[in-house]
Short mmCIF file of C-alpha atoms and ligand atoms in Angstrom, two decimals:
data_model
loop_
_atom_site.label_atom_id
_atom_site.label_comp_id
_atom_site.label_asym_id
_atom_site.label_seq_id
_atom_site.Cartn_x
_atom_site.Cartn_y
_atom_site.Cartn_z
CA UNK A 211 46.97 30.56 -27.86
CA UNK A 212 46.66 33.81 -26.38
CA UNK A 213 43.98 34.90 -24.86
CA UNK A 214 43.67 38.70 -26.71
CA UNK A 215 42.95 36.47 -29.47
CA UNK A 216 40.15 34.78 -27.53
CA UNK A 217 38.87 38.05 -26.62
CA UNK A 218 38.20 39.97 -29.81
CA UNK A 219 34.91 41.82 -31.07
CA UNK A 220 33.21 40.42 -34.02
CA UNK A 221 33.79 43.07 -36.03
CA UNK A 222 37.99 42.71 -35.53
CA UNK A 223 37.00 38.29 -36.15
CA UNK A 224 35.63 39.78 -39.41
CA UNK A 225 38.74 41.67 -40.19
CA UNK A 226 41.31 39.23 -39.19
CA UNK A 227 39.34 36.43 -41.26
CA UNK A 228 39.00 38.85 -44.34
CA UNK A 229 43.03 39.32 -44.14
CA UNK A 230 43.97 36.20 -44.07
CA UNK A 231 41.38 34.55 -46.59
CA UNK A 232 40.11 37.38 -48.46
CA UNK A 233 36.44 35.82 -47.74
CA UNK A 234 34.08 38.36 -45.96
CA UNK A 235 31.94 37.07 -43.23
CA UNK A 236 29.58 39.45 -41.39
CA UNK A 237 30.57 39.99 -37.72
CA UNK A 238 28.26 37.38 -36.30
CA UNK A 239 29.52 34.95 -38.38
CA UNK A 240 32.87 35.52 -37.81
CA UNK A 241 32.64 35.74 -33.77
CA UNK A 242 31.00 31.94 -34.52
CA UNK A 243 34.16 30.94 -36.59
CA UNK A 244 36.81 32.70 -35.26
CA UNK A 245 36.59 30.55 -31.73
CA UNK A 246 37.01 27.26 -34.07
CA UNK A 247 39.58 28.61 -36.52
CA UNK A 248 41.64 29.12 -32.92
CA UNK A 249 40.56 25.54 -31.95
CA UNK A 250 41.59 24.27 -35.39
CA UNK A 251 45.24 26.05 -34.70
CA UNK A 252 45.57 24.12 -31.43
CA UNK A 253 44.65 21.24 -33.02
CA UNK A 254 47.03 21.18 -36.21
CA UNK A 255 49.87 22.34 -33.83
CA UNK A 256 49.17 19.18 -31.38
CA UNK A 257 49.05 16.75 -34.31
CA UNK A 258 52.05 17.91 -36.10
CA UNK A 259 54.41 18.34 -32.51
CA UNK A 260 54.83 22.43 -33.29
CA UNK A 261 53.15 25.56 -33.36
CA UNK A 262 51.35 25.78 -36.67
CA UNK A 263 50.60 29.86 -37.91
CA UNK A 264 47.04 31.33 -37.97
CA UNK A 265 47.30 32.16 -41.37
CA UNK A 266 47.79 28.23 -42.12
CA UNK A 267 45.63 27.30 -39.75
CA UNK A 268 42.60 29.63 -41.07
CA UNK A 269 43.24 28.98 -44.49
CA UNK A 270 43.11 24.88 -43.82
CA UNK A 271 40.04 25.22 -41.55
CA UNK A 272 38.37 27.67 -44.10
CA UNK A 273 38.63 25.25 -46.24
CA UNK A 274 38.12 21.97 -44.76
CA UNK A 275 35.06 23.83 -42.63
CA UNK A 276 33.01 20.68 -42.00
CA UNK A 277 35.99 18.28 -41.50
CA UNK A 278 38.30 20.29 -39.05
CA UNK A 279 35.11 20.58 -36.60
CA UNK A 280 34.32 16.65 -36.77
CA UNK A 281 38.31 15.87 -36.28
CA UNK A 282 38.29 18.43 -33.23
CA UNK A 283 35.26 17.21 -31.41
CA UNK A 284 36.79 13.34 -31.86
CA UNK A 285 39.87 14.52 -30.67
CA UNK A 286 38.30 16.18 -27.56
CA UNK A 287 36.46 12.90 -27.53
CA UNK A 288 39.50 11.11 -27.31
CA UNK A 289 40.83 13.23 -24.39
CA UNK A 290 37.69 12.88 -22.31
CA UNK A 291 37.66 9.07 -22.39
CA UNK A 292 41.93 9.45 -21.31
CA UNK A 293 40.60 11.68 -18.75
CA UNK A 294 37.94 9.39 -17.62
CA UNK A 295 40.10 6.08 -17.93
CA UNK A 296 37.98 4.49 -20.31
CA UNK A 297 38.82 1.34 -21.14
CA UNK A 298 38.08 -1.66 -24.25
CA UNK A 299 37.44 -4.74 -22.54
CA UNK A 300 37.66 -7.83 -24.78
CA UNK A 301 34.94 -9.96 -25.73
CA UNK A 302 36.23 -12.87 -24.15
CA UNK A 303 34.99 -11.94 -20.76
CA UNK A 304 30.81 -12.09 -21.92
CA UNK A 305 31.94 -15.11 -23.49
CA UNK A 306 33.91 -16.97 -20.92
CA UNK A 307 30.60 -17.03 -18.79
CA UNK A 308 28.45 -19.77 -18.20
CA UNK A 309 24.93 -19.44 -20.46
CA UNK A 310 23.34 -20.90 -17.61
CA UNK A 311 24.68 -17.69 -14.93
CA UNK A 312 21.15 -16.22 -14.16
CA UNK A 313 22.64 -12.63 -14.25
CA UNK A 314 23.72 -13.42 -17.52
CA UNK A 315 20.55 -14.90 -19.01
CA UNK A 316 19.15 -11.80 -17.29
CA UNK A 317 21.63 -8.73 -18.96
CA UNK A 318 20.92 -11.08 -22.48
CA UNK A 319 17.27 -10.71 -22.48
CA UNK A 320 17.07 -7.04 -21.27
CA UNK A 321 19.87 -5.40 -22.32
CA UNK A 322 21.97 -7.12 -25.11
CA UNK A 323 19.12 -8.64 -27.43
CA UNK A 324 17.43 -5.21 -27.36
CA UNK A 325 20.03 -3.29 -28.20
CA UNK A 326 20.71 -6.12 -31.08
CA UNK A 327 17.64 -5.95 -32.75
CA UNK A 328 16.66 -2.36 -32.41
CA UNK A 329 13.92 -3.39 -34.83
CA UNK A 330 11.99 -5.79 -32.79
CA UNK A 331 12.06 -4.03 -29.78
CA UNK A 332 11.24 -0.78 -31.75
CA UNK A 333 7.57 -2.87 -33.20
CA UNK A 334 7.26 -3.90 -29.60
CA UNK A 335 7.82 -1.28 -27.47
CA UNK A 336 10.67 -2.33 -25.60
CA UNK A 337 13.08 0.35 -23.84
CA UNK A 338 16.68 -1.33 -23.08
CA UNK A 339 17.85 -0.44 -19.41
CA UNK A 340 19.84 2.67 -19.23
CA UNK A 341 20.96 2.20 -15.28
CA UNK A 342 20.98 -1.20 -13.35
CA UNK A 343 22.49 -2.64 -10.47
CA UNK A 344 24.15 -6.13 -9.30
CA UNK A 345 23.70 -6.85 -5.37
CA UNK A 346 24.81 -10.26 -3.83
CA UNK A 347 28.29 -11.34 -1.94
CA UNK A 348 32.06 -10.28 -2.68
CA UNK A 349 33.54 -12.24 -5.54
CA UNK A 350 30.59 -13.56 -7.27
CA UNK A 351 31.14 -11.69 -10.51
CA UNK A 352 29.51 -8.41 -10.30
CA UNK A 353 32.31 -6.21 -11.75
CA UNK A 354 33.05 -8.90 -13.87
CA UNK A 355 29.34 -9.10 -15.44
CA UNK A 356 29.64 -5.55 -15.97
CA UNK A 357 33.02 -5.44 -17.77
CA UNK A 358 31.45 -8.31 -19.79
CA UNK A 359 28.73 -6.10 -20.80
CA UNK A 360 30.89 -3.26 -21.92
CA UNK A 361 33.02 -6.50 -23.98
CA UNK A 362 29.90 -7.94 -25.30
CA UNK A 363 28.64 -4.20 -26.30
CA UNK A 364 31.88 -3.11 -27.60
CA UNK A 365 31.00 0.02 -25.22
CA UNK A 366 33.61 1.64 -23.73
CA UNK A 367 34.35 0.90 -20.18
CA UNK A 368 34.83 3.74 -17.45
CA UNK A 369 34.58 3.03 -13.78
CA UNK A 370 33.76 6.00 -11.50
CA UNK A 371 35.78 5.40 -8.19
CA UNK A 372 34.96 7.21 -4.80
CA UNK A 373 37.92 8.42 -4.90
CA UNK A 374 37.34 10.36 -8.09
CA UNK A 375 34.80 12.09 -6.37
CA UNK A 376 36.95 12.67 -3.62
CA UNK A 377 39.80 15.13 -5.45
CA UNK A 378 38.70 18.08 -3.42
CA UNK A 379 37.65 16.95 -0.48
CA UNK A 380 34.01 15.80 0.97
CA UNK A 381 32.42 18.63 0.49
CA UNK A 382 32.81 18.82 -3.18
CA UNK A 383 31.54 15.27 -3.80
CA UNK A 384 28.38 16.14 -4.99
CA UNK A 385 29.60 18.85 -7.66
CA UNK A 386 32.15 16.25 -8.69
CA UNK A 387 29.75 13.55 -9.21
CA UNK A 388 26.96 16.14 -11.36
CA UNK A 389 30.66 17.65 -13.12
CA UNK A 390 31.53 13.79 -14.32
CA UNK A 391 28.18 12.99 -14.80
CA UNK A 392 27.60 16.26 -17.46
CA UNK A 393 30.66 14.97 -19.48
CA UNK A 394 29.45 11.12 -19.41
CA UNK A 395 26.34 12.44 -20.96
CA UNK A 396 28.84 13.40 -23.95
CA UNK A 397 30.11 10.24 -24.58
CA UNK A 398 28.01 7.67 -27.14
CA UNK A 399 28.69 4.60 -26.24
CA UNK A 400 29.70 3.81 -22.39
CA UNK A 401 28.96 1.30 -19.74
CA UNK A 402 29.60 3.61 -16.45
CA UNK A 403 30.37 1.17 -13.54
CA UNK A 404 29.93 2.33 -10.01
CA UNK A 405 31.83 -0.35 -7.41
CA UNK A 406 30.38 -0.20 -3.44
CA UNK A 407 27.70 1.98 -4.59
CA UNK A 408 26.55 2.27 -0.77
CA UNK A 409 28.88 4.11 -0.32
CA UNK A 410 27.96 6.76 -2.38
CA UNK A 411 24.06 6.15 -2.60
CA UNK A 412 23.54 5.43 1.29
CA UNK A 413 19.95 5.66 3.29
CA UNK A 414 19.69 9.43 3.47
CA UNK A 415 18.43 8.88 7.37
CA UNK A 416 21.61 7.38 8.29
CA UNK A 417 24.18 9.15 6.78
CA UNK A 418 25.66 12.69 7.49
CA UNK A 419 25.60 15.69 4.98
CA UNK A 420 28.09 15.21 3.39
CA UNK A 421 26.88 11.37 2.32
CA UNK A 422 23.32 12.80 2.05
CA UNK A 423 24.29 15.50 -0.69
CA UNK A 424 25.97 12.63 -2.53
CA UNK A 425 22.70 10.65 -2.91
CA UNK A 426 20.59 13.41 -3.67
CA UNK A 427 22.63 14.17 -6.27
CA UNK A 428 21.88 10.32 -7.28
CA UNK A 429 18.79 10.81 -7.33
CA UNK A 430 18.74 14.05 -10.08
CA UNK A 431 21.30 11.81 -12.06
CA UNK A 432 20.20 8.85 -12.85
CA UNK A 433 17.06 10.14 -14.18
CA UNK A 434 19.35 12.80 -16.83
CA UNK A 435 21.10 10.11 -17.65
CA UNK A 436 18.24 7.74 -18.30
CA UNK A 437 16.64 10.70 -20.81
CA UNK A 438 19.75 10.46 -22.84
CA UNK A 439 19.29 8.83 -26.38
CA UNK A 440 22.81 7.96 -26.41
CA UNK A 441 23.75 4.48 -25.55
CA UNK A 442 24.79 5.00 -22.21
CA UNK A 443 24.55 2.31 -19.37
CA UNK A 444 25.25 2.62 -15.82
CA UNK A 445 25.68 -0.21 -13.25
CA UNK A 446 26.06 0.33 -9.88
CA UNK A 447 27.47 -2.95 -7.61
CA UNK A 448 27.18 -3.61 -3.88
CA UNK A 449 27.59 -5.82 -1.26
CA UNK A 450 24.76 -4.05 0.76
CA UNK A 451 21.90 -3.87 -0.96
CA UNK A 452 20.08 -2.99 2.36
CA UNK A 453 21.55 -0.01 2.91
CA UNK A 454 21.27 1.66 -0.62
CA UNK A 455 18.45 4.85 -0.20
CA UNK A 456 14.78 3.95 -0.77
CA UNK A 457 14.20 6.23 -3.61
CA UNK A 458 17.35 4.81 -5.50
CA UNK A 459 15.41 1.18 -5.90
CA UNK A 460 11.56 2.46 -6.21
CA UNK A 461 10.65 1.41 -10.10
CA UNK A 462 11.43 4.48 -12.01
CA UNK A 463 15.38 4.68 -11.35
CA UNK A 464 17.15 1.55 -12.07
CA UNK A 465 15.24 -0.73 -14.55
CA UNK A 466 16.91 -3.43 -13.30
CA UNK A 467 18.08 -4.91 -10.15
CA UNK A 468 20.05 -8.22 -10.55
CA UNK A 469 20.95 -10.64 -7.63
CA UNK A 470 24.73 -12.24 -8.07
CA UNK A 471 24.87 -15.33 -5.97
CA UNK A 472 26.53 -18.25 -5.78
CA UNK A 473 27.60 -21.01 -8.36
CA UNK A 474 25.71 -23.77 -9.62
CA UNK A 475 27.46 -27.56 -10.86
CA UNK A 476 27.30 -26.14 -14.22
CA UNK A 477 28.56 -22.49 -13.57
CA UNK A 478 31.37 -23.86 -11.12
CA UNK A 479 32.43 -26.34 -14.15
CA UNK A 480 32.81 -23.73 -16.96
CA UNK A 481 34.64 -22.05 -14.52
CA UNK A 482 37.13 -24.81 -13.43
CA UNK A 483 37.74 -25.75 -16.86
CA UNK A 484 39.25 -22.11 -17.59
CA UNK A 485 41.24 -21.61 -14.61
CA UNK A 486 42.56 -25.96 -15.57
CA UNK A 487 43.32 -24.96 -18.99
CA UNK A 488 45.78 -22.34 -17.74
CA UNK A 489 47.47 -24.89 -15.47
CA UNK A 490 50.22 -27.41 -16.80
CA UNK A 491 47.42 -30.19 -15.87
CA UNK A 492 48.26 -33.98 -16.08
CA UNK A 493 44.46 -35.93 -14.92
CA UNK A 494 42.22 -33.82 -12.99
CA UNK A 495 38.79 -35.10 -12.18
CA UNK A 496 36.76 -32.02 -12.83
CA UNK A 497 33.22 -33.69 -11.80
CA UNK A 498 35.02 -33.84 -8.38
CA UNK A 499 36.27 -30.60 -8.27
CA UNK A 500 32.91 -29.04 -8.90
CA UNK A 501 31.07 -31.68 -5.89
CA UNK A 502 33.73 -30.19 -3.49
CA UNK A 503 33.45 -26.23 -4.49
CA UNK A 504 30.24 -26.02 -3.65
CA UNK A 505 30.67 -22.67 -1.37
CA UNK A 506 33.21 -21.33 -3.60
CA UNK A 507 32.89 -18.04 -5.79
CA UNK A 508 34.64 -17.11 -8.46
CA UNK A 509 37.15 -14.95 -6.54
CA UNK A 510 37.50 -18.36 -4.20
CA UNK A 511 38.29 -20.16 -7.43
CA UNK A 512 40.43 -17.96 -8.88
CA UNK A 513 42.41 -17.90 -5.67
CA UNK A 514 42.62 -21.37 -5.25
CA UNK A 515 44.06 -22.08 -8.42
CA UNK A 516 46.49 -19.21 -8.10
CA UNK A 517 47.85 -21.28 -4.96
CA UNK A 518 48.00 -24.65 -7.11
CA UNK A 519 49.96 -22.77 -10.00
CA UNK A 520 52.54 -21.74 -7.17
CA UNK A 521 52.45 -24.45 -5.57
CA UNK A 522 53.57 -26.78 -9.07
CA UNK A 523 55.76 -24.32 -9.55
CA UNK A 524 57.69 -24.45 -6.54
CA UNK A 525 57.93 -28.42 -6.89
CA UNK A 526 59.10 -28.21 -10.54
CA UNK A 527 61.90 -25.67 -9.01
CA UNK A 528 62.92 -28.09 -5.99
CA UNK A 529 62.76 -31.28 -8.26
CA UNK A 530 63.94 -30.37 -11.40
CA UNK A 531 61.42 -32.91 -13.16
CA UNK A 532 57.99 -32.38 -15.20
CA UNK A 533 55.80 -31.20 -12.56
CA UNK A 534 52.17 -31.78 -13.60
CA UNK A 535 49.28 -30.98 -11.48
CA UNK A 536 46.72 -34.04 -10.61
CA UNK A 537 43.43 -34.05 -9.39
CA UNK A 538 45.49 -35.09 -5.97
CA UNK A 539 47.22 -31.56 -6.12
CA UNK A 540 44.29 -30.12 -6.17
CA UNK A 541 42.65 -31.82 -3.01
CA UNK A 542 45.57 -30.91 -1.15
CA UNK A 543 45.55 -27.31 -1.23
CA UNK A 544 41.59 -27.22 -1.28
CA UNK A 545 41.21 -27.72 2.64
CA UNK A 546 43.22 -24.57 3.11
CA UNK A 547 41.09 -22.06 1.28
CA UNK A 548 37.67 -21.04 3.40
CA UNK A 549 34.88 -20.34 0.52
CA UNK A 550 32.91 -16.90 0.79
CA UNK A 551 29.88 -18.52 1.34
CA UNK A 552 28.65 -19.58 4.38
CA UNK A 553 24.77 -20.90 5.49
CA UNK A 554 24.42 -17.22 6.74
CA UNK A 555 25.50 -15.20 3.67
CA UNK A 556 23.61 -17.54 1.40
CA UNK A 557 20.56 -16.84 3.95
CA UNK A 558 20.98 -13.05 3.77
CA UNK A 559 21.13 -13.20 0.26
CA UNK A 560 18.07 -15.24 -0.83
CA UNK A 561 16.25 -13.31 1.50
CA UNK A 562 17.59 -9.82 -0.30
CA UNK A 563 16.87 -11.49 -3.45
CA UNK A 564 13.30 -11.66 -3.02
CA UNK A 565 12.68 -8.33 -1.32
CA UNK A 566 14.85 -6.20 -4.05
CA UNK A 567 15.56 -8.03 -7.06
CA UNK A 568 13.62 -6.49 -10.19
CA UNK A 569 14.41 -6.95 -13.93
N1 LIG B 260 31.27 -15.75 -14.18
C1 LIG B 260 32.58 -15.73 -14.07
N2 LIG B 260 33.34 -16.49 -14.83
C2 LIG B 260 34.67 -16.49 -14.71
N3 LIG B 260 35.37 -15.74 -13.83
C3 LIG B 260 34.68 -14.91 -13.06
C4 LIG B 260 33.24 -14.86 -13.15
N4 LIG B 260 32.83 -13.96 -12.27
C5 LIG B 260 33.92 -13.49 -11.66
N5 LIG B 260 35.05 -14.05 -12.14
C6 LIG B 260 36.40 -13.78 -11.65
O1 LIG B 260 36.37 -13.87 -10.24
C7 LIG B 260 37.03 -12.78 -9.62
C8 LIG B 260 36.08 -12.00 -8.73
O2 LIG B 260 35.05 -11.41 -9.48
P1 LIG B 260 34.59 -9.90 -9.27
O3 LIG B 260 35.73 -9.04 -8.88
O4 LIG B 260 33.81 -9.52 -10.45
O5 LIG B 260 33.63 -10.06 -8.00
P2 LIG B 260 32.76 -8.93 -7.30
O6 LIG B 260 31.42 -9.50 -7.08
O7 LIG B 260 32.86 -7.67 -8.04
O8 LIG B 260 33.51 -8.82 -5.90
P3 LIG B 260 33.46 -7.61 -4.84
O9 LIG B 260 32.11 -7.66 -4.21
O10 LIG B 260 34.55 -7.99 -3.90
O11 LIG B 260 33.72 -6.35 -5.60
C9 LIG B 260 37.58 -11.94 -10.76
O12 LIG B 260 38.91 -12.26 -10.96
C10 LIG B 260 36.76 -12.34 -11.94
O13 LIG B 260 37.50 -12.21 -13.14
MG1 LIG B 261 33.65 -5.80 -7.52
#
């Protein structure tokens, strides 16, 4: 496309239309068209792999008026959420959760049943979150729960990395964040997940300029987001709830803000099971397993059945007989993986829990 075609007065869009179509449009409706007739050409000649004529391309738009602009604005769609990395996450993640999770229980009462029956909450009154955040230790779930909601939702899922924000430099993080946060506003239907949201959203008092500008420009966000009708969802995670900025977790920002802690029996179980099932497992005593992961989280779990799977593996390779992996297997690998949790970070926590949690 060149741009002397771009550039050209109403009067010459009116001309060029008239030439081609023989349908007269006065000038100001032309200079409206002429910019999607051009579109339309770029379009055609990206679908069919080679440069399609403006004569073609005008006719077929001309004709197809209210079509060719739907088909161009999904296709720009469609390159956003490439541009973005926006994944579908399958279903089986909301549903591979315990019920009894309380983050879970939580994001079903105020998020996913709302959004179900827009009726009810309509008659009632009831606003679904628009921005939320998950606090609590590494590996208990928090990316996970928000991938699940994006599954559940059948939202797409796009996670904003620092380092997206970083492309030119420090001093541009603020623009970058307000630049992707103008094109998320585009999108329908998105869960927007923000990982170690501290540090991008820091106490203003303690951080530099730099850092400060960044949470500012938190601040105007989440607020233009939140007066979006579109169903749009961001969730922030962190490690540090304590040093997130004040004004970020006053009511009035995020609706909700969700503790992820540690495992109970239950939780642990539904857990064990899944990570068993993948396993070539001969007898396991699962109501064991769960008394003696008592400090573990998920990430701990996951981990320690990653070293049984090598480790039946490797004996199936040195043997050359039907390795199967016993609730002994189990118990002899366990000692050698520390849990997360420890009488300190489970102290910390509860104690964050009932200064910041909110839903
Ligand atoms: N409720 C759960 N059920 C099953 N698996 C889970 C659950 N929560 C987390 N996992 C698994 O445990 C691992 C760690 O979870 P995740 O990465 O979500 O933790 P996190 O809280 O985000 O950790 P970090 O603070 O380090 O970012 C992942 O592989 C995840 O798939
Ligand atoms: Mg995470």
């Amino acid at each position: 496309m060149t741009n002397n075609l771009d550039a050209i007065t109403p009067e010459a869009s009116a001309e060029q239309i008239f030439e081609i179509s023989g349908t007269r449009f006065e000038p100001e409706a032309a200079a409206e068209l002429w910019p999607r007739i051009l579109q339309h050409k770029w379009l055609m000649s990206e679908k069919l792999g080679r440069d399609v004529g403006l004569r073609v391309a005008c006719i077929d738009f001309l004709e197809n008026m209210e079509l060719a602009d739907r088909e161009y604005l999904a296709y720009k769609r469609q390159d956003l959420l490439d541009e973005m990395g926006a994944r579908s996450i399958s279903r089986e993640y909301w549903d591979g959760i315990s019920d009894s999770q309380p983050p879970k229980q939580i994001v079903q009462r105020k998020i996913i049943l709302p959004l179900t029956r827009p009726d009810l909450s309509q008659k009632h009154g009831v606003v679904p979150p628009k921005a939320i955040i998950f606090f609590g230790p590494p590996g208990t779930g928090k990316t996970h729960f928000a991938k699940a909601i994006a599954g559940v939702l059948a939202w797409w899922f796009i996670e904003i990395a620092p380092s997206m924000l970083l492309v030119e430099g420090t001093a541009k993080m603020g623009a970058n964040l307000r630049a992707i946060m103008e094109k998320v506003r585009t999108l329908d239907e998105a869960v927007i997940f923000i990982d170690e949201f501290e540090e991008l959203a820091g106490r203003r008092d303690e951080a530099d300029r730099l850092d400060k500008s960044v949470t500012n420009e938190f601040l105007k966000q989440v607020p233009l987001l939140k007066s979006e009708s579109k169903n749009l969802l961001l969730v922030c995670a962190t490690n540090y709830i304590r040093q997130l900025d004040d004004a970020l977790l006053r009511p009035g920002r995020f609706d909700c803000i969700i503790p992820v802690g540690g495992l109970n029996e239950d939780e642990r179980a539904t857990i064990l099971q899944h990570y068993l099932n993948k396993l070539c497992a001969g007898e396991v005593d699962l109501n064991l397993l769960v008394k003696m992961t008592s400090r573990f989280t998920p990430a701990d779990l996951e981990y320690l059945f990653q070293q049984v799977a090598q480790y039946a593996f490797e004996q199936e390779l040195a043997t050359g007989t039907d390795y199967r992996v016993t609730t002994a297997t189990i118990l002899e690998i366990l000692p050698k993986i520390r849990p997360t949790l420890t009488e300190e970070i489970i102290t910390e926590f509860e104690k964050d829990s009932l200064t910041y949690s909110r839903f």
